[in-house]
Amino acid sequence: MDDTTRGRLDAARAHYHEVQDVLSDPQVASDPVLLRKYSQELSEWQELVNRYDEYLGLTEEIETLKEMAREDSGDQDWIQDELAQVRARLDRLEHHIQALLTPKDPNDAKNVIMEIRAGAGGEEAALFAAELFRVYSRYAERHGWKTELLSVNETDIGGFKEIIFMIQGHGAYSHLKFERGVHRVQRVPVTEAGGRIHTSTVTVAVLPEVEEVEVHIDPEELRIDTMRASGAGGQHVNKTESAVRITHLPTGIVVTCQDEKSQLKNRDKAMTVLRARLKNLYDSTQAREIADERRQQVGTGDRSERIRTYNFPQGRVTDHRVGVTLHRLDDVLDGDIEEIIEALQAQEQEERLQEGS
């Protein structure tokens, strides 16, 4: 490890301990906003500092073994074997530290907003959209994260033409950002009497949650319409004007929310989605028009634009970006997608390491 890297690690270690001291301040501990901010910062630095402490411990162990070898004390064969093992551990640890030092996506620690829409395949696509929502809900449960519905457009037989929801949990975006794109399903639809296998698609967009301070929205640039809720389910449907549609006039982005009985709650949820979409638009260097990165994420919903295929007859799931195939479809549909996500995270990390080298 070179001196520059050691310097960065020493600085990170010092900063970590400074944040620990700040958190012990009673004024910070009694302020929920500051407590959350510094606790999150501490969490972000913790693994790097722990691995660096481990690295320093191994370097000391190597020096001790070298001293024993020079003094010709003890079993030399044992000393050399120990040296080889500790050096191998040190090499692996150094590679891991380099990966931790590689610049990360600044949104990785954030909550995530996911938008699932039925693509090609009509009612069958809508039914699979509902199943995908369950996949992500169960995945969130496995991590102890909270799922909150923002907007739902349900079909008469329980599918979703569109569902927008937030998953709240530290690092949720770093796990679920890889789900953006077209998901293809191959199976015999429940609506198909002839027993033929159909191919349908569902599109998924993934956006990091955006705080109000990150995106300024001029109220004068908004058109807010209220209406009666409509669609399947909900006792308040067509009884009160609780549904809210917000149009951002400069961009033409439209967000509708009718899931809550309260108009105020629907407005708050719609603004949450609008902020995320605007931030995504502003951050995109390629999209200057309204066909921004969000539309690039999901494409047109065409069957050929797929990132993952769920094949029911063969009971398998294949992620086409990393070539991972799992022959346990039932587990995946129950939210067990960790193996795929870990492979995608490893690929991203390797790409970042190559970019930084």
GROMACS .gro file of C-alpha atoms in nm:
model
  357
    1MET     CA    1   0.000   0.000   0.000
    2ASP     CA    2   0.149   0.334  -0.104
    3ASP     CA    3   0.188   0.642   0.117
    4THR     CA    4  -0.095   0.828  -0.056
    5THR     CA    5  -0.344   0.552   0.021
    6ARG     CA    6  -0.217   0.526   0.379
    7GLY     CA    7  -0.267   0.901   0.415
    8ARG     CA    8  -0.627   0.877   0.291
    9LEU     CA    9  -0.696   0.593   0.532
   10ASP     CA   10  -0.541   0.774   0.827
   11ALA     CA   11  -0.756   1.078   0.747
   12ALA     CA   12  -1.068   0.860   0.720
   13ARG     CA   13  -0.989   0.698   1.053
   14ALA     CA   14  -0.943   1.036   1.221
   15HIS     CA   15  -1.268   1.165   1.073
   16TYR     CA   16  -1.452   0.853   1.189
   17HIS     CA   17  -1.343   0.912   1.548
   18GLU     CA   18  -1.437   1.281   1.520
   19VAL     CA   19  -1.791   1.180   1.418
   20GLN     CA   20  -1.803   0.940   1.712
   21ASP     CA   21  -1.718   1.232   1.943
   22VAL     CA   22  -1.987   1.448   1.781
   23LEU     CA   23  -2.247   1.177   1.838
   24SER     CA   24  -2.162   1.169   2.207
   25ASP     CA   25  -2.257   1.539   2.235
   26PRO     CA   26  -2.590   1.563   2.426
   27GLN     CA   27  -2.714   1.839   2.193
   28VAL     CA   28  -2.667   1.616   1.890
   29ALA     CA   29  -2.817   1.315   2.066
   30SER     CA   30  -3.133   1.516   2.142
   31ASP     CA   31  -3.174   1.644   1.785
   32PRO     CA   32  -3.332   1.372   1.562
   33VAL     CA   33  -3.215   1.537   1.239
   34LEU     CA   34  -2.852   1.572   1.349
   35LEU     CA   35  -2.855   1.229   1.512
   36ARG     CA   36  -2.972   1.069   1.190
   37LYS     CA   37  -2.719   1.264   0.982
   38TYR     CA   38  -2.414   1.176   1.192
   39SER     CA   39  -2.524   0.817   1.258
   40GLN     CA   40  -2.557   0.764   0.884
   41GLU     CA   41  -2.214   0.918   0.824
   42LEU     CA   42  -2.060   0.695   1.090
   43SER     CA   43  -2.220   0.391   0.929
   44GLU     CA   44  -2.078   0.485   0.589
   45TRP     CA   45  -1.721   0.504   0.723
   46GLN     CA   46  -1.737   0.209   0.961
   47GLU     CA   47  -1.643  -0.076   0.729
   48LEU     CA   48  -1.347   0.113   0.578
   49VAL     CA   49  -1.208   0.200   0.922
   50ASN     CA   50  -1.259  -0.154   1.052
   51ARG     CA   51  -1.081  -0.303   0.750
   52TYR     CA   52  -0.796  -0.054   0.789
   53ASP     CA   53  -0.757  -0.147   1.157
   54GLU     CA   54  -0.748  -0.511   1.050
   55TYR     CA   55  -0.485  -0.422   0.788
   56LEU     CA   56  -0.266  -0.250   1.048
   57GLY     CA   57  -0.299  -0.553   1.275
   58LEU     CA   58  -0.182  -0.786   0.999
   59THR     CA   59   0.119  -0.565   0.914
   60GLU     CA   60   0.222  -0.578   1.281
   61GLU     CA   61   0.181  -0.957   1.278
   62ILE     CA   62   0.407  -0.980   0.971
   63GLU     CA   63   0.676  -0.768   1.141
   64THR     CA   64   0.660  -0.994   1.448
   65LEU     CA   65   0.701  -1.306   1.233
   66LYS     CA   66   0.992  -1.148   1.045
   67GLU     CA   67   1.163  -1.067   1.375
   68MET     CA   68   1.118  -1.427   1.490
   69ALA     CA   69   1.272  -1.549   1.163
   70ARG     CA   70   1.572  -1.315   1.204
   71GLU     CA   71   1.628  -1.431   1.562
   72ASP     CA   72   1.616  -1.793   1.443
   73SER     CA   73   1.377  -1.870   1.726
   74GLY     CA   74   1.110  -2.136   1.697
   75ASP     CA   75   1.019  -2.358   1.405
   76GLN     CA   76   1.135  -2.182   1.086
   77ASP     CA   77   0.904  -2.387   0.864
   78TRP     CA   78   0.607  -2.285   1.077
   79ILE     CA   79   0.715  -1.919   1.069
   80GLN     CA   80   0.743  -1.920   0.691
   81ASP     CA   81   0.404  -2.089   0.654
   82GLU     CA   82   0.248  -1.831   0.884
   83LEU     CA   83   0.413  -1.548   0.690
   84ALA     CA   84   0.275  -1.680   0.363
   85GLN     CA   85  -0.077  -1.709   0.505
   86VAL     CA   86  -0.076  -1.364   0.666
   87ARG     CA   87   0.062  -1.203   0.349
   88ALA     CA   88  -0.213  -1.368   0.144
   89ARG     CA   89  -0.474  -1.232   0.386
   90LEU     CA   90  -0.310  -0.890   0.366
   91ASP     CA   91  -0.323  -0.893  -0.015
   92ARG     CA   92  -0.694  -0.982  -0.014
   93LEU     CA   93  -0.764  -0.716   0.247
   94GLU     CA   94  -0.574  -0.451   0.051
   95HIS     CA   95  -0.782  -0.529  -0.259
   96HIS     CA   96  -1.098  -0.497  -0.049
   97ILE     CA   97  -0.983  -0.163   0.093
   98GLN     CA   98  -0.908  -0.032  -0.256
   99ALA     CA   99  -1.263  -0.126  -0.353
  100LEU     CA  100  -1.401   0.059  -0.049
  101LEU     CA  101  -1.197   0.366  -0.144
  102THR     CA  102  -1.332   0.364  -0.498
  103PRO     CA  103  -1.583   0.649  -0.548
  104LYS     CA  104  -1.936   0.524  -0.492
  105ASP     CA  105  -2.269   0.631  -0.628
  106PRO     CA  106  -2.364   0.927  -0.405
  107ASN     CA  107  -2.721   0.797  -0.393
  108ASP     CA  108  -2.633   0.451  -0.261
  109ALA     CA  109  -2.728   0.521   0.101
  110LYS     CA  110  -3.071   0.660   0.014
  111ASN     CA  111  -3.423   0.522   0.025
  112VAL     CA  112  -3.553   0.413  -0.313
  113ILE     CA  113  -3.864   0.486  -0.518
  114MET     CA  114  -3.963   0.207  -0.756
  115GLU     CA  115  -4.212   0.230  -1.042
  116ILE     CA  116  -4.341  -0.095  -1.191
  117ARG     CA  117  -4.552  -0.084  -1.507
  118ALA     CA  118  -4.710  -0.353  -1.722
  119GLY     CA  119  -4.546  -0.363  -2.065
  120ALA     CA  120  -4.618  -0.599  -2.353
  121GLY     CA  121  -4.869  -0.870  -2.273
  122GLY     CA  122  -5.182  -0.696  -2.149
  123GLU     CA  123  -5.348  -0.848  -1.842
  124GLU     CA  124  -5.076  -1.110  -1.804
  125ALA     CA  125  -4.812  -0.834  -1.781
  126ALA     CA  126  -5.023  -0.657  -1.518
  127LEU     CA  127  -5.046  -0.978  -1.313
  128PHE     CA  128  -4.668  -1.021  -1.325
  129ALA     CA  129  -4.624  -0.657  -1.223
  130ALA     CA  130  -4.811  -0.748  -0.904
  131GLU     CA  131  -4.579  -1.046  -0.852
  132LEU     CA  132  -4.271  -0.829  -0.899
  133PHE     CA  133  -4.406  -0.588  -0.639
  134ARG     CA  134  -4.428  -0.882  -0.400
  135VAL     CA  135  -4.068  -0.979  -0.482
  136TYR     CA  136  -3.940  -0.637  -0.379
  137SER     CA  137  -4.171  -0.617  -0.076
  138ARG     CA  138  -4.041  -0.952   0.050
  139TYR     CA  139  -3.683  -0.851  -0.026
  140ALA     CA  140  -3.737  -0.537   0.183
  141GLU     CA  141  -3.877  -0.748   0.469
  142ARG     CA  142  -3.568  -0.968   0.461
  143HIS     CA  143  -3.355  -0.655   0.519
  144GLY     CA  144  -3.582  -0.503   0.780
  145TRP     CA  145  -3.683  -0.219   0.548
  146LYS     CA  146  -4.023  -0.051   0.525
  147THR     CA  147  -4.235  -0.046   0.207
  148GLU     CA  148  -4.476   0.242   0.151
  149LEU     CA  149  -4.724   0.260  -0.136
  150LEU     CA  150  -4.726   0.590  -0.325
  151SER     CA  151  -4.962   0.520  -0.616
  152VAL     CA  152  -5.149   0.216  -0.750
  153ASN     CA  153  -5.347   0.157  -1.070
  154GLU     CA  154  -5.501  -0.187  -1.026
  155THR     CA  155  -5.679  -0.411  -1.276
  156ASP     CA  156  -6.006  -0.593  -1.209
  157ILE     CA  157  -5.836  -0.931  -1.153
  158GLY     CA  158  -5.562  -0.812  -0.916
  159GLY     CA  159  -5.286  -0.706  -1.153
  160PHE     CA  160  -5.116  -0.367  -1.163
  161LYS     CA  161  -5.107  -0.146  -1.469
  162GLU     CA  162  -4.877   0.070  -1.258
  163ILE     CA  163  -4.758   0.072  -0.900
  164ILE     CA  164  -4.522   0.325  -0.743
  165PHE     CA  165  -4.379   0.265  -0.397
  166MET     CA  166  -4.093   0.363  -0.169
  167ILE     CA  167  -3.861   0.128   0.018
  168GLN     CA  168  -3.712   0.296   0.323
  169GLY     CA  169  -3.388   0.159   0.462
  170HIS     CA  170  -3.023   0.261   0.471
  171GLY     CA  171  -2.859   0.150   0.147
  172ALA     CA  172  -3.183   0.041  -0.019
  173TYR     CA  173  -3.090   0.221  -0.342
  174SER     CA  174  -2.747   0.053  -0.356
  175HIS     CA  175  -2.921  -0.287  -0.368
  176LEU     CA  176  -3.225  -0.219  -0.582
  177LYS     CA  177  -3.087   0.023  -0.845
  178PHE     CA  178  -2.991  -0.280  -1.055
  179GLU     CA  179  -3.358  -0.374  -1.097
  180ARG     CA  180  -3.420  -0.095  -1.349
  181GLY     CA  181  -3.508  -0.216  -1.695
  182VAL     CA  182  -3.735  -0.468  -1.866
  183HIS     CA  183  -3.825  -0.791  -1.687
  184ARG     CA  184  -3.950  -1.067  -1.917
  185VAL     CA  185  -4.180  -1.347  -1.804
  186GLN     CA  186  -4.247  -1.670  -1.995
  187ARG     CA  187  -4.540  -1.880  -1.874
  188VAL     CA  188  -4.893  -1.998  -1.945
  189PRO     CA  189  -5.118  -1.709  -1.839
  190VAL     CA  190  -5.411  -1.775  -1.609
  191THR     CA  191  -5.621  -1.599  -1.873
  192GLU     CA  192  -5.507  -1.841  -2.147
  193ALA     CA  193  -5.744  -2.132  -2.206
  194GLY     CA  194  -5.528  -2.304  -2.469
  195GLY     CA  195  -5.229  -2.365  -2.241
  196ARG     CA  196  -4.983  -2.185  -2.469
  197ILE     CA  197  -4.673  -2.021  -2.320
  198HIS     CA  198  -4.679  -1.643  -2.356
  199THR     CA  199  -4.396  -1.392  -2.324
  200SER     CA  200  -4.483  -1.070  -2.146
  201THR     CA  201  -4.284  -0.781  -2.005
  202VAL     CA  202  -4.287  -0.550  -1.707
  203THR     CA  203  -4.080  -0.232  -1.685
  204VAL     CA  204  -3.914  -0.117  -1.365
  205ALA     CA  205  -3.777   0.232  -1.298
  206VAL     CA  206  -3.565   0.292  -0.989
  207LEU     CA  207  -3.507   0.638  -0.842
  208PRO     CA  208  -3.333   0.752  -0.522
  209GLU     CA  209  -3.550   0.943  -0.278
  210VAL     CA  210  -3.480   1.317  -0.297
  211GLU     CA  211  -3.500   1.555  -0.001
  212GLU     CA  212  -3.679   1.887  -0.049
  213VAL     CA  213  -3.351   2.080  -0.016
  214GLU     CA  214  -3.197   1.886  -0.307
  215VAL     CA  215  -3.449   2.003  -0.567
  216HIS     CA  216  -3.614   2.343  -0.567
  217ILE     CA  217  -3.965   2.335  -0.710
  218ASP     CA  218  -4.130   2.669  -0.773
  219PRO     CA  219  -4.498   2.642  -0.668
  220GLU     CA  220  -4.583   2.880  -0.952
  221GLU     CA  221  -4.461   2.614  -1.197
  222LEU     CA  222  -4.708   2.353  -1.073
  223ARG     CA  223  -5.063   2.284  -1.181
  224ILE     CA  224  -5.244   2.085  -0.913
  225ASP     CA  225  -5.575   1.918  -0.998
  226THR     CA  226  -5.798   1.727  -0.760
  227MET     CA  227  -6.048   1.460  -0.859
  228ARG     CA  228  -6.236   1.163  -0.729
  229ALA     CA  229  -6.033   0.847  -0.693
  230SER     CA  230  -6.108   0.569  -0.939
  231GLY     CA  231  -6.006   0.211  -1.002
  232ALA     CA  232  -6.032  -0.124  -0.829
  233GLY     CA  233  -6.064  -0.139  -0.450
  234GLY     CA  234  -6.086   0.125  -0.178
  235GLN     CA  235  -6.403   0.228   0.000
  236HIS     CA  236  -6.337   0.596  -0.071
  237VAL     CA  237  -6.340   0.543  -0.448
  238ASN     CA  238  -6.566   0.797  -0.625
  239LYS     CA  239  -6.690   0.945  -0.294
  240THR     CA  240  -6.447   1.231  -0.223
  241GLU     CA  241  -6.209   1.440  -0.432
  242SER     CA  242  -5.902   1.295  -0.263
  243ALA     CA  243  -5.699   1.209  -0.573
  244VAL     CA  244  -5.429   1.457  -0.674
  245ARG     CA  245  -5.262   1.515  -1.011
  246ILE     CA  246  -4.957   1.743  -1.019
  247THR     CA  247  -4.817   1.871  -1.348
  248HIS     CA  248  -4.472   2.033  -1.354
  249LEU     CA  249  -4.528   2.290  -1.629
  250PRO     CA  250  -4.165   2.348  -1.744
  251THR     CA  251  -4.104   1.977  -1.808
  252GLY     CA  252  -4.455   1.839  -1.853
  253ILE     CA  253  -4.393   1.567  -1.592
  254VAL     CA  254  -4.725   1.449  -1.449
  255VAL     CA  255  -4.767   1.260  -1.121
  256THR     CA  256  -5.101   1.125  -0.997
  257CYS     CA  257  -5.167   0.982  -0.653
  258GLN     CA  258  -5.499   0.849  -0.522
  259ASP     CA  259  -5.397   0.577  -0.278
  260GLU     CA  260  -5.476   0.771   0.040
  261LYS     CA  261  -5.817   0.893   0.160
  262SER     CA  262  -5.660   1.226   0.250
  263GLN     CA  263  -5.600   1.477  -0.029
  264LEU     CA  264  -5.310   1.623   0.170
  265LYS     CA  265  -5.139   1.284   0.202
  266ASN     CA  266  -5.186   1.216  -0.169
  267ARG     CA  267  -5.033   1.556  -0.248
  268ASP     CA  268  -4.732   1.484  -0.025
  269LYS     CA  269  -4.676   1.147  -0.191
  270ALA     CA  270  -4.711   1.295  -0.540
  271MET     CA  271  -4.453   1.562  -0.453
  272THR     CA  272  -4.214   1.291  -0.332
  273VAL     CA  273  -4.236   1.116  -0.670
  274LEU     CA  274  -4.210   1.446  -0.859
  275ARG     CA  275  -3.891   1.546  -0.674
  276ALA     CA  276  -3.731   1.211  -0.754
  277ARG     CA  277  -3.823   1.235  -1.123
  278LEU     CA  278  -3.700   1.594  -1.152
  279LYS     CA  279  -3.370   1.513  -0.977
  280ASN     CA  280  -3.324   1.221  -1.212
  281LEU     CA  281  -3.390   1.451  -1.508
  282TYR     CA  282  -3.155   1.723  -1.387
  283ASP     CA  283  -2.874   1.477  -1.307
  284SER     CA  284  -2.883   1.314  -1.649
  285THR     CA  285  -2.613   1.446  -1.880
  286GLN     CA  286  -2.766   1.274  -2.182
  287ALA     CA  287  -3.129   1.372  -2.141
  288ARG     CA  288  -3.205   1.736  -2.211
  289GLU     CA  289  -3.554   1.661  -2.333
  290ILE     CA  290  -3.834   1.506  -2.130
  291ALA     CA  291  -3.746   1.161  -2.270
  292ASP     CA  292  -3.488   1.152  -1.991
  293GLU     CA  293  -3.289   0.882  -1.815
  294ARG     CA  294  -3.604   0.746  -1.653
  295ARG     CA  295  -3.742   0.647  -1.993
  296GLN     CA  296  -3.401   0.515  -2.095
  297GLN     CA  297  -3.408   0.288  -1.790
  298VAL     CA  298  -3.719   0.104  -1.902
  299GLY     CA  299  -3.705   0.142  -2.280
  300THR     CA  300  -4.029   0.073  -2.464
  301GLY     CA  301  -4.123  -0.248  -2.286
  302ASP     CA  302  -4.045  -0.449  -2.596
  303ARG     CA  303  -3.971  -0.818  -2.532
  304SER     CA  304  -3.615  -0.792  -2.672
  305GLU     CA  305  -3.507  -0.517  -2.426
  306ARG     CA  306  -3.481  -0.744  -2.125
  307ILE     CA  307  -3.244  -0.747  -1.829
  308ARG     CA  308  -3.391  -1.059  -1.671
  309THR     CA  309  -3.609  -1.352  -1.776
  310TYR     CA  310  -3.842  -1.549  -1.547
  311ASN     CA  311  -3.915  -1.884  -1.716
  312PHE     CA  312  -4.195  -2.063  -1.531
  313PRO     CA  313  -4.203  -2.393  -1.727
  314GLN     CA  314  -3.833  -2.451  -1.647
  315GLY     CA  315  -3.844  -2.292  -1.302
  316ARG     CA  316  -3.546  -2.068  -1.372
  317VAL     CA  317  -3.447  -1.703  -1.357
  318THR     CA  318  -3.167  -1.561  -1.573
  319ASP     CA  319  -3.009  -1.219  -1.535
  320HIS     CA  320  -2.867  -1.139  -1.878
  321ARG     CA  321  -2.621  -0.871  -1.760
  322VAL     CA  322  -2.407  -1.100  -1.544
  323GLY     CA  323  -2.509  -1.437  -1.689
  324VAL     CA  324  -2.645  -1.567  -1.357
  325THR     CA  325  -2.909  -1.839  -1.383
  326LEU     CA  326  -3.094  -1.969  -1.078
  327HIS     CA  327  -3.310  -2.282  -1.092
  328ARG     CA  328  -3.524  -2.181  -0.793
  329LEU     CA  329  -3.791  -1.955  -0.930
  330ASP     CA  330  -4.018  -1.996  -0.626
  331ASP     CA  331  -3.747  -1.861  -0.395
  332VAL     CA  332  -3.686  -1.564  -0.623
  333LEU     CA  333  -4.058  -1.483  -0.632
  334ASP     CA  334  -4.048  -1.488  -0.252
  335GLY     CA  335  -3.788  -1.211  -0.253
  336ASP     CA  336  -3.468  -1.420  -0.248
  337ILE     CA  337  -3.277  -1.220  -0.513
  338GLU     CA  338  -2.962  -1.159  -0.306
  339GLU     CA  339  -2.740  -1.382  -0.521
  340ILE     CA  340  -2.828  -1.186  -0.835
  341ILE     CA  341  -2.787  -0.849  -0.665
  342GLU     CA  342  -2.449  -0.947  -0.517
  343ALA     CA  343  -2.327  -1.048  -0.864
  344LEU     CA  344  -2.439  -0.712  -1.005
  345GLN     CA  345  -2.278  -0.524  -0.716
  346ALA     CA  346  -1.952  -0.711  -0.773
  347GLN     CA  347  -1.964  -0.625  -1.143
  348GLU     CA  348  -2.021  -0.257  -1.064
  349GLN     CA  349  -1.735  -0.257  -0.813
  350GLU     CA  350  -1.497  -0.417  -1.061
  351GLU     CA  351  -1.592  -0.160  -1.326
  352ARG     CA  352  -1.529   0.124  -1.079
  353LEU     CA  353  -1.193  -0.023  -0.985
  354GLN     CA  354  -1.093  -0.041  -1.351
  355GLU     CA  355  -1.205   0.318  -1.405
  356GLY     CA  356  -0.999   0.431  -1.108
  357SER     CA  357  -0.685   0.238  -1.203
   0.00000   0.00000   0.00000
